[in-house]
Coordinates of C-alpha atoms in Angstrom, one line a residue:
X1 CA 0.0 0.0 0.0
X2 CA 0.9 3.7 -0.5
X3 CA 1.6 6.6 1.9
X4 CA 0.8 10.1 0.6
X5 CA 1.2 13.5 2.5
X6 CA -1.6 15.6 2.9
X7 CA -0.6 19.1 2.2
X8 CA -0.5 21.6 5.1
X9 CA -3.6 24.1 5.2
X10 CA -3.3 27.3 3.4
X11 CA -0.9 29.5 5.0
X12 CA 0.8 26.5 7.1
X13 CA 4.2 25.9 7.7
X14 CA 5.3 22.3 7.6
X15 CA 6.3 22.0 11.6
X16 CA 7.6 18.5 12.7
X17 CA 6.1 19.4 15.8
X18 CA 2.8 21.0 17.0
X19 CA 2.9 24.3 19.2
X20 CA 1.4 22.4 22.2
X21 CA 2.8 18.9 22.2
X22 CA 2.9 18.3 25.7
X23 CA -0.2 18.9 26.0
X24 CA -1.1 16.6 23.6
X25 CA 1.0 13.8 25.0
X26 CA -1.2 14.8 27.6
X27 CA -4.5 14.3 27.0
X28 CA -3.3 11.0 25.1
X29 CA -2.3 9.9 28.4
X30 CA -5.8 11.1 30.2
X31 CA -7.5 8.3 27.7
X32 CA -4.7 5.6 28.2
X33 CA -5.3 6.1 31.7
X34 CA -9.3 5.7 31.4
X35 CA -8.2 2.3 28.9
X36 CA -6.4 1.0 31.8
X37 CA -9.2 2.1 34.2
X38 CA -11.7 0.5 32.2
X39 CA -10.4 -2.8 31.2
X40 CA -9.5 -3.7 34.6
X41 CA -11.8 -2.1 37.0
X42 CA -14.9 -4.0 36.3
X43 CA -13.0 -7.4 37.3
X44 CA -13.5 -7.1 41.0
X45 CA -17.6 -5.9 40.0
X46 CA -18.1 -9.1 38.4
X47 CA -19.6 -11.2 41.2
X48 CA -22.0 -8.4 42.4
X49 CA -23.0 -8.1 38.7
X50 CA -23.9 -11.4 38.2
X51 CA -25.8 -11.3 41.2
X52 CA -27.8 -7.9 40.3
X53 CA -29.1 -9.9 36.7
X54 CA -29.3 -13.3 38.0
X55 CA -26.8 -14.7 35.8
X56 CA -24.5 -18.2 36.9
X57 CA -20.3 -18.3 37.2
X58 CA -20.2 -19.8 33.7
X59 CA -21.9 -17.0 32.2
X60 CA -20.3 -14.5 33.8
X61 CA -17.2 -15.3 31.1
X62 CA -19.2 -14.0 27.9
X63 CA -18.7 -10.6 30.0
X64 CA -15.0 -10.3 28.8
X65 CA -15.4 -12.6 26.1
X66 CA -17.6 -10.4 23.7
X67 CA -15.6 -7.3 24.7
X68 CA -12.6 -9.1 23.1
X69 CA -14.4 -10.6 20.4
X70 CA -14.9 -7.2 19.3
X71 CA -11.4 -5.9 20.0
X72 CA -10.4 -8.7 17.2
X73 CA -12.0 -7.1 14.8
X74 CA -11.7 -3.5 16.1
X75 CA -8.2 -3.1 16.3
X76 CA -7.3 -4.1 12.6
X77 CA -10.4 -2.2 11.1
X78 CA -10.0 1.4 13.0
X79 CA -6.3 0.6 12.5
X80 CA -6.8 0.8 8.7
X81 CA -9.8 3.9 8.8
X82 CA -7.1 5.9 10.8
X83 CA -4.4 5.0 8.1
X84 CA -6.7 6.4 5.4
X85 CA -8.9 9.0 6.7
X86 CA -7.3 10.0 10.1
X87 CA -6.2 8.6 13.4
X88 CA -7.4 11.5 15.0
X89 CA -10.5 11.3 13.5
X90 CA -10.9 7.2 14.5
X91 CA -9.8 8.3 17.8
X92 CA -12.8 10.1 18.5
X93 CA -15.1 7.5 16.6
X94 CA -13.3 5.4 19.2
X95 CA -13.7 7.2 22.6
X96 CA -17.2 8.1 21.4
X97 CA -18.3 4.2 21.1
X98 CA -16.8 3.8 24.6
X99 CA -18.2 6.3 26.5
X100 CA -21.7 4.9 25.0
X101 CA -21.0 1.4 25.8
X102 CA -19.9 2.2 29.1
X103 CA -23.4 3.9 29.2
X104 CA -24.8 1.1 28.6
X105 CA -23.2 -1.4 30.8
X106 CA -23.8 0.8 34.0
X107 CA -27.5 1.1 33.1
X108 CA -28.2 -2.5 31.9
X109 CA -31.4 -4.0 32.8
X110 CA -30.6 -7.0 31.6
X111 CA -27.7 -10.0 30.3
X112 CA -28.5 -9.5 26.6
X113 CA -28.2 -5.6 26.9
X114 CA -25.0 -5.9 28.8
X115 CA -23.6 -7.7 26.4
X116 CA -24.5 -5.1 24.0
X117 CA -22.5 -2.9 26.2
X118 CA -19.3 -4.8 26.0
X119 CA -19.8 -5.2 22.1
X120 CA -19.6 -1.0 22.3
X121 CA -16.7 -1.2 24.7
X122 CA -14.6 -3.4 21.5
X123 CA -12.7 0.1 19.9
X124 CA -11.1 0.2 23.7
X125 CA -8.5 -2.1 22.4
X126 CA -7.4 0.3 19.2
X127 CA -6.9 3.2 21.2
X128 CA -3.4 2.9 22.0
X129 CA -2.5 1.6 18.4
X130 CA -4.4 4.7 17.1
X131 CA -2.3 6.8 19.5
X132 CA 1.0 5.3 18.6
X133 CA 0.4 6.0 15.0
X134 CA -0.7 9.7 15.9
X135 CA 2.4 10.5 18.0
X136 CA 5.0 8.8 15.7
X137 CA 3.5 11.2 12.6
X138 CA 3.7 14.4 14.5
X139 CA 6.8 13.8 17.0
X140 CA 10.5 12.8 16.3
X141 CA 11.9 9.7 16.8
X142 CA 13.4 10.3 19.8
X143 CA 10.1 12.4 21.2
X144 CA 7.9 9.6 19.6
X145 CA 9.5 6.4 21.5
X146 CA 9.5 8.5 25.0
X147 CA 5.7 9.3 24.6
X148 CA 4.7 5.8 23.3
X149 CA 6.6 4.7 26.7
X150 CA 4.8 7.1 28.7
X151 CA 1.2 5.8 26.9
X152 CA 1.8 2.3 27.8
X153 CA 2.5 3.4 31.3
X154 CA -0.4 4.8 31.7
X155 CA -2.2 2.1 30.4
X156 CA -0.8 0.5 33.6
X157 CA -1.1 2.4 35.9
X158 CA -4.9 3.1 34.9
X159 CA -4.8 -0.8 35.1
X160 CA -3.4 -1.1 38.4
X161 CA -5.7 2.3 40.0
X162 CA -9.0 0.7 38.2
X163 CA -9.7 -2.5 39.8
X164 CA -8.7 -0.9 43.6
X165 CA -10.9 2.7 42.9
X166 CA -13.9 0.4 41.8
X167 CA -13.6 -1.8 45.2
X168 CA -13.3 1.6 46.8
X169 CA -16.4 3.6 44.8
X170 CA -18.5 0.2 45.7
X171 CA -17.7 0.3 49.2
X172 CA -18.6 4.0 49.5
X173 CA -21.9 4.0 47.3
X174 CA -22.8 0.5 48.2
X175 CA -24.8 0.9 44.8
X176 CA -23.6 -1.3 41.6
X177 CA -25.4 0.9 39.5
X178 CA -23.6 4.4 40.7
X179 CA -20.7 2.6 41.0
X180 CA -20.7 1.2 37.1
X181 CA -21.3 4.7 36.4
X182 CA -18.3 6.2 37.8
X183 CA -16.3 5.1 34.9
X184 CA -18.9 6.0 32.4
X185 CA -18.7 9.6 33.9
X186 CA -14.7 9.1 32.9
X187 CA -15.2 8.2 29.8
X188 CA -17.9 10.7 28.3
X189 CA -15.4 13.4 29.2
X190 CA -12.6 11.5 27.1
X191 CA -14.9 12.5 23.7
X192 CA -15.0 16.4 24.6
X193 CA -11.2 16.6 25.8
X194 CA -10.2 14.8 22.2
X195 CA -11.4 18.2 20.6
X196 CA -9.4 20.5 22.6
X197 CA -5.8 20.8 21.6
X198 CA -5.1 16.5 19.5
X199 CA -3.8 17.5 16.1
X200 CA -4.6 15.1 13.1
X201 CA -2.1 12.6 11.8
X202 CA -0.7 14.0 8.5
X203 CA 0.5 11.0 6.9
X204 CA -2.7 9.0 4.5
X205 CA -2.8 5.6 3.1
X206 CA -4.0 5.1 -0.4
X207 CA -6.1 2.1 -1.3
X208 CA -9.8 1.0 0.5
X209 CA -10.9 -0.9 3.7
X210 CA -11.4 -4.8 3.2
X211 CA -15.0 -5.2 4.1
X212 CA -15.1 -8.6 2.8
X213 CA -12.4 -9.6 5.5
X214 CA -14.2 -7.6 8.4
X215 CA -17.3 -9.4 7.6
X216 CA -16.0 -12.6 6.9
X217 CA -14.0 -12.5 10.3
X218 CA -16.4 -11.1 12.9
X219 CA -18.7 -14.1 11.2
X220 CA -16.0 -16.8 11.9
X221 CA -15.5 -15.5 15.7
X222 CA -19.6 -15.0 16.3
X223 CA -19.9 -18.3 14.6
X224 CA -17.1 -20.3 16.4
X225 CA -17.9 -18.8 20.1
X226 CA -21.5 -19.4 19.6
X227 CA -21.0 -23.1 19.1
X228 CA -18.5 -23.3 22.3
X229 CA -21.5 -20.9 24.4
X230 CA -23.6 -24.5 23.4
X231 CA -21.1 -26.5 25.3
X232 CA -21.8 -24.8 28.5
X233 CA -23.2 -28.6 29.8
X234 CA -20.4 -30.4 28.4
X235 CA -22.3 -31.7 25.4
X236 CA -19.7 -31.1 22.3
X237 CA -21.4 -33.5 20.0
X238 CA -24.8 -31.8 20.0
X239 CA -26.0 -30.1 17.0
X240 CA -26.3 -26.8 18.3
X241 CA -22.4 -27.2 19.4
X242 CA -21.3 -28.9 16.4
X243 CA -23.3 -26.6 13.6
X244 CA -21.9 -22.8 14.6
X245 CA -18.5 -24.6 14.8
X246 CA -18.5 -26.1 11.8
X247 CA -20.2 -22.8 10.1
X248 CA -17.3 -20.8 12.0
X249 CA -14.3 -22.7 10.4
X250 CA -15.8 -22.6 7.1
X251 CA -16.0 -18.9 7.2
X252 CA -12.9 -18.8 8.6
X253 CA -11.4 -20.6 5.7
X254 CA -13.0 -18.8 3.3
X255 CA -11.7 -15.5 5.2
X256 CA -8.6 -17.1 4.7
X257 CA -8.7 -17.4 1.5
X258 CA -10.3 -13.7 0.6
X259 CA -7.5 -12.2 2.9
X260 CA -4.4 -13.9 0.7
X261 CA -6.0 -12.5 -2.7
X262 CA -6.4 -9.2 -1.4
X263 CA -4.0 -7.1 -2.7
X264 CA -4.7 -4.7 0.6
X265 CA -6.1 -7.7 3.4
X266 CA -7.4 -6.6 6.9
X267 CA -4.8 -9.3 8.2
X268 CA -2.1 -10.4 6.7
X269 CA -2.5 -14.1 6.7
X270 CA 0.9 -14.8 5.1
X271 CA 2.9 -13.3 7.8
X272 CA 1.0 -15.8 10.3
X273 CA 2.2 -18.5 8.5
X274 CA 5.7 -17.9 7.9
X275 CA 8.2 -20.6 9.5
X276 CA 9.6 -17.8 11.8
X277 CA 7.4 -16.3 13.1
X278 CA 4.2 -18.7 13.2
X279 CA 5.3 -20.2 16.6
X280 CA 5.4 -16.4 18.2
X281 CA 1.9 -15.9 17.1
X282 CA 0.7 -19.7 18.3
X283 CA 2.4 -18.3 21.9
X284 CA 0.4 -14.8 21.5
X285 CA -3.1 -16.8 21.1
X286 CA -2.4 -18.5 23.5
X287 CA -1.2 -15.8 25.8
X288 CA -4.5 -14.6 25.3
X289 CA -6.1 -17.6 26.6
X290 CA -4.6 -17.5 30.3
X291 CA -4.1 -13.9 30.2
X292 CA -7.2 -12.4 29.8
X293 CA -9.5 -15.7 30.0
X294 CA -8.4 -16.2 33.8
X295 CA -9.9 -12.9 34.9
X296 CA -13.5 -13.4 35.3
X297 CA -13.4 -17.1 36.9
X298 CA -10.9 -16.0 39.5
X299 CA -13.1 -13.1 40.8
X300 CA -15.6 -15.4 40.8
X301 CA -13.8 -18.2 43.0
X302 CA -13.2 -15.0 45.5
X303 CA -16.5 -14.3 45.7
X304 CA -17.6 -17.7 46.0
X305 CA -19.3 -18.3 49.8
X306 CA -17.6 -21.2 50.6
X307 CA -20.6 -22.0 53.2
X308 CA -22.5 -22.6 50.2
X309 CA -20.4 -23.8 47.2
X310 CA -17.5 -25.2 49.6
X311 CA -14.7 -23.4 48.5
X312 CA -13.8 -19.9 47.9
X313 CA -13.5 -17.1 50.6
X314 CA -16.9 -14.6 50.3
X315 CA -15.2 -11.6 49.6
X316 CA -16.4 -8.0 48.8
X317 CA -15.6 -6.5 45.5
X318 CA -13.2 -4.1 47.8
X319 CA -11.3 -7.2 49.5
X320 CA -11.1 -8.4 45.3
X321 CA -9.6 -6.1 43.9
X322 CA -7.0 -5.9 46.9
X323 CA -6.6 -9.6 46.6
X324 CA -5.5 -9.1 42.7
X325 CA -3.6 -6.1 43.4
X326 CA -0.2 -8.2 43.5
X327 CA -1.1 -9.5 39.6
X328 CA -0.6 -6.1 38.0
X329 CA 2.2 -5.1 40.7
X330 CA 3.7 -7.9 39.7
X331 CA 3.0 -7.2 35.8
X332 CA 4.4 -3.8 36.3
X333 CA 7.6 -5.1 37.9
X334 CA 8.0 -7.6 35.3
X335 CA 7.3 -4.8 32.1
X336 CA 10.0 -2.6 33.2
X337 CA 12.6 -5.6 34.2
X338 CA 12.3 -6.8 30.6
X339 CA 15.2 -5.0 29.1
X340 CA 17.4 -5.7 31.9
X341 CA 17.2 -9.4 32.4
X342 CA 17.0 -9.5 28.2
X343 CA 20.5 -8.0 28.7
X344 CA 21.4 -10.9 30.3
X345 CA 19.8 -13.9 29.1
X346 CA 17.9 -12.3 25.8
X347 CA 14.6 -11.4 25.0
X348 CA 13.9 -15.3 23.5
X349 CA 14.8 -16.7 27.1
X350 CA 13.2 -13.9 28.6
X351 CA 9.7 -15.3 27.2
X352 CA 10.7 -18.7 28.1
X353 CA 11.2 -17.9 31.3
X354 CA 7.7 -15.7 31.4
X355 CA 5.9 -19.0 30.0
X356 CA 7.3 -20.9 32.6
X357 CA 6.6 -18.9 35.1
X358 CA 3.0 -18.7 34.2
X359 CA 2.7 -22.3 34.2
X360 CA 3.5 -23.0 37.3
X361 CA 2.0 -20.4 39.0
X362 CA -1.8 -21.8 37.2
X363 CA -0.3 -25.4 38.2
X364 CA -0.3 -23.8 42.0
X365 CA -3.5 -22.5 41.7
X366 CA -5.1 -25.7 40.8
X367 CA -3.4 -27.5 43.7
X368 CA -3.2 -24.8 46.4
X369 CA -6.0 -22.8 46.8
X370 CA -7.2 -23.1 50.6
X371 CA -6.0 -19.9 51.4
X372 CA -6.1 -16.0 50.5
X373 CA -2.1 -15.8 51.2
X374 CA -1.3 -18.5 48.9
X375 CA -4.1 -16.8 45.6
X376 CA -2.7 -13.5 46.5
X377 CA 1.5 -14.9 46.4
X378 CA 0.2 -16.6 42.9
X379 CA -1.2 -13.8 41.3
X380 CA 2.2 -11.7 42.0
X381 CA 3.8 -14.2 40.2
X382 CA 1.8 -14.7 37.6
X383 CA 1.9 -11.3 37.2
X384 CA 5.2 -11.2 37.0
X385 CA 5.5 -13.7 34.3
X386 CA 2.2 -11.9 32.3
X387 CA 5.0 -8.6 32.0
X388 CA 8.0 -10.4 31.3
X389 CA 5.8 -11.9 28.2
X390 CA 4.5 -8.5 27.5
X391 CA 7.7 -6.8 27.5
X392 CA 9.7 -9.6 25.7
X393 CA 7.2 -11.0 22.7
X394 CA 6.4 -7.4 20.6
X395 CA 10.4 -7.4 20.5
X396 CA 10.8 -11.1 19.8
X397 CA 7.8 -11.0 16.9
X398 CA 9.4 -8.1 15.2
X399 CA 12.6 -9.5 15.3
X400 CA 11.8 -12.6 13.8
X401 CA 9.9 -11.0 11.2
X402 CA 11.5 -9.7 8.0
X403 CA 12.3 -6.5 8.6
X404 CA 9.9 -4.5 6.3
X405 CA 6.6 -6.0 8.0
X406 CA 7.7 -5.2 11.6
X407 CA 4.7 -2.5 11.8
X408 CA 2.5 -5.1 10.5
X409 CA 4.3 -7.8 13.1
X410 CA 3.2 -5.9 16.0
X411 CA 0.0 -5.5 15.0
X412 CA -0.7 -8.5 14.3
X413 CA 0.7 -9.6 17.8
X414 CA -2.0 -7.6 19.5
X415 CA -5.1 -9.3 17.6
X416 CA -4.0 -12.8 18.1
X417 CA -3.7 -12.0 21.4
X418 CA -7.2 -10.5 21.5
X419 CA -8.4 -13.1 19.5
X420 CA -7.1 -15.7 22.3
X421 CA -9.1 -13.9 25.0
X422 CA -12.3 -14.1 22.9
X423 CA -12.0 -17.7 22.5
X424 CA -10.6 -18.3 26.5
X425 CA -14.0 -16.9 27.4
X426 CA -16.2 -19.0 25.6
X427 CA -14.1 -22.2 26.3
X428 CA -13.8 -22.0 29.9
X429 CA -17.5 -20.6 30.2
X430 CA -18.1 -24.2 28.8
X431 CA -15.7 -25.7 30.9
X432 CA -17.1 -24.6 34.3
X433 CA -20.5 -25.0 33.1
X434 CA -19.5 -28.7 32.2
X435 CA -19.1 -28.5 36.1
X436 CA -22.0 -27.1 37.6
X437 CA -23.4 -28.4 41.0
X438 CA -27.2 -28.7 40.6
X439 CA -28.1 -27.9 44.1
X440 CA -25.9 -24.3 44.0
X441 CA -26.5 -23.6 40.5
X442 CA -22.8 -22.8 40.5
X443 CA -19.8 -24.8 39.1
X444 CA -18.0 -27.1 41.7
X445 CA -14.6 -26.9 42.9
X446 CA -13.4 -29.4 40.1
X447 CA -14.1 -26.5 37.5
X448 CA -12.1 -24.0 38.6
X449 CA -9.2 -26.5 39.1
X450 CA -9.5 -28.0 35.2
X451 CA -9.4 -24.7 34.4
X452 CA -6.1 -23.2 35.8
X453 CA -5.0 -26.9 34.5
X454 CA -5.8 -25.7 30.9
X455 CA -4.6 -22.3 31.2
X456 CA -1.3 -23.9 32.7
X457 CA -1.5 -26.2 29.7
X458 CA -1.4 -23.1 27.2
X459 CA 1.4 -21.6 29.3
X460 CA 3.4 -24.9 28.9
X461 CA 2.5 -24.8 25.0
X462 CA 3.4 -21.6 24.7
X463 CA 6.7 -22.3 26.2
X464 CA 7.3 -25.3 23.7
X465 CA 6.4 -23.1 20.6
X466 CA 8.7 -20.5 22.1
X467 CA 11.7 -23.4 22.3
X468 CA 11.1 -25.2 18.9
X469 CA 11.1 -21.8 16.6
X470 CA 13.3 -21.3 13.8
X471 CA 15.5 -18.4 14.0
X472 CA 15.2 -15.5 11.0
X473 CA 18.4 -16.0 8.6
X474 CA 19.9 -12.8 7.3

């Protein structure tokens, strides 16, 4: 594809630079912030929401699920509409679809309309590409790399403040609604402050958006987690499992196909496939699966009365999210060791090491869980092995790629990933639902345990697929 300059206005002067780019770096830090804030905050809610719309454990998981299922195809699609008509401009399409779908989840009457709300909540995930693009058309080199640093950490820290400022707001209102709508208030304001001083990427693509591929895709994913959403009672060879699944892969291979005769594809299939760097992507999906698919079933277990479901501890959304505030410490910690123990070992053992980590940590939670002390110790090292994997696989993708698609590399990185979390939702929804106790309504024990198993077992694979790839010649 091309890249064509616009010209300046009329009476412009072609400035590297705008007049106020602090304050832009800013306010592009004010909505990384509320993406942290967002993403993470509603974890510790998620028991006291599926009590306020009578929903079980196993449904709970279509919550995140949808969320990322529309992230998948968010990311690549305002990633492209930026390219050609603006990241500015996507930006605000972006913050606007947000705010609304944060709207909607604090006000939902009902499972079906929450959902909605989470399908709104999808552009949340192209944000910070949008904002990387922005900064590294209008900024140096130099200027560019130090604000992209300072985005992604506020993308943590909104992370790490979220999920402890929700427990907080919850404990103080003692109202899920008021609470929910705490973050909505945060992110209406984002779509006004996006007019005030963000200047418009200069830099347009030529060529058109591959609606073909967007279609074909979201089809695939709606298809393939509605068939594993059948499976919540264990029965995989039913029809109504069997049929989306089947409909799913067959859009999915067509997609396939579409996307490598496109001379301009949404994804670029061919770089998932090559020898190199097809491993890396296998260990981002499945990243995605323990990452983001552990989230909802472990504030679940918290909550979980263990008078009545026999395990668990009965904790307040407060006591939750300071229960999982050693994860993203522990994330944080490991992000900002990467480079250092990569100078060491390298950013290829660093990832093994992460993977391992991760395993381990799951393996404990499926054999020691009696106890706050020994959930709390685990998630600090899982989090710890989640940000040495964060740090250490964009570097270890691009650098396996061939050196002209390392843009395209990365980007592709952060939808696999996504698209791992979509399909970690539906499958462990299944999988606890395969477990449910009759008398509770609720899945036993043995659920949560086969899960942390399987999200062990992708931490393990991942690992393998990090050991067996082939190294990029020349």
């Amino acid at each position: 594809m091309t890249a064509t300059a616009t010209p300046p206005p009329s009476g412009a002067t072609e400035q590297p630079l705008p007049a106020s780019v602090t304050a832009v770096v800013g306010l592009l830090i004010l909505f990384e912030v509320t993406s942290g804030f967002l993403q993470v905050g509603l974890a510790p809610l998620l028991p006291d929401l599926a009590d306020h719309l009578g929903i079980g454990s196993a449904a709970l998981n279509w919550v995140v699920s949808v969320q990322l299922l529309a992230a998948a195809v968010c990311v690549p699609l305002f990633g492209r509409l930026g390219d050609l008509y603006g990241h500015r401009r996507m930006l605000r399409v972006a913050l606007a679809l947000i705010a609304a779908g944060t709207l909607v989840v604090a006000l939902a009457p009902d499972y079906a309309t929450l959902l909605t709300g989470r399908v709104l909540q999808g552009p949340i995930a192209a944000l910070l590409p949008l904002e990387i693009a922005l900064v590294r058309d209008r900024l140096p080199v130099a200027d560019a790399r130090r604000a992209i640093a300072r985005l992604v950490g506020a993308l943590t820290l909104g992370a790490m403040a979220g999920g402890v400022v929700m427990g907080l707001v919850d404990t103080a209102f003692g109202d899920l609604r008021l609470t929910l709508l705490v973050p909505a208030v945060l992110a209406v304001i984002c779509v006004p402050v996006s007019f005030v001083a963000v200047p418009e990427s200069r830099i347009r693509a030529g060529g058109r958006v591959d609606w073909a591929g967007v279609v074909l895709l979201s089809g695939a994913m709606v298809a393939l987690l509605g068939g594993v959403s059948g499976a919540e009672g264990g029965s995989w060879g039913s029809a109504r499992v069997l049929g989306p699944l089947v409909l799913g892969l067959a859009l999915l291979a067509v997609w396939v196909l579409v996307e490598l005769r496109s001379s301009e594809p949404l994804v670029d299939v061919r770089a998932l496939a090559a020898r190199t760097t097809a491993p890396f992507y296998c260990a981002a999906f499945l990243f995605g699966v323990f990452y983001f698919g552990s989230q909802a079933p472990n504030s679940t277990f918290y909550a979980a009365d263990p008078e009545v479901t026999g395990y668990g501890f009965g904790l307040s959304a407060l006591s939750i999210s300071l229960v999982l505030l050693p994860g993203p410490v522990g994330s944080v910690i490991g992000s900002l060791g990467t480079a250092a123990v990569a100078k060491r070992i390298g950013y290829r053992p660093t990832l093994m090491v992460a993977f391992g980590l991760v395993a381990l940590t799951f393996l404990q939670f499926a054999l020691l869980h009696d106890e706050i002390w020994q959930m709390a110790a685990g998630s600090a090292f899982t989090g710890l092995g989640i940000g040495l994997a964060l740090g250490a696989m964009p570097t270890v993708i691009v650098e396996a790629s061939d050196p002209s698609r390392s843009g395209i590399s990365a980007a592709l990185y952060n939808n696999i990933k996504t698209v791992g979390g979509a399909v970690a939702g539906g499958v462990f929804a299944s999988l606890l639902g395969a477990f449910l106790v009759t008398s509770t309504g609720e899945p036993g024990e043995g659920g949560y345990e086969a899960l942390w198993l399987v999200a062990s077992a992708a931490a393990l694979i991942a690992l393998a697929a990090t050991v067996f790839s082939r190294r990029r010649e020349g």
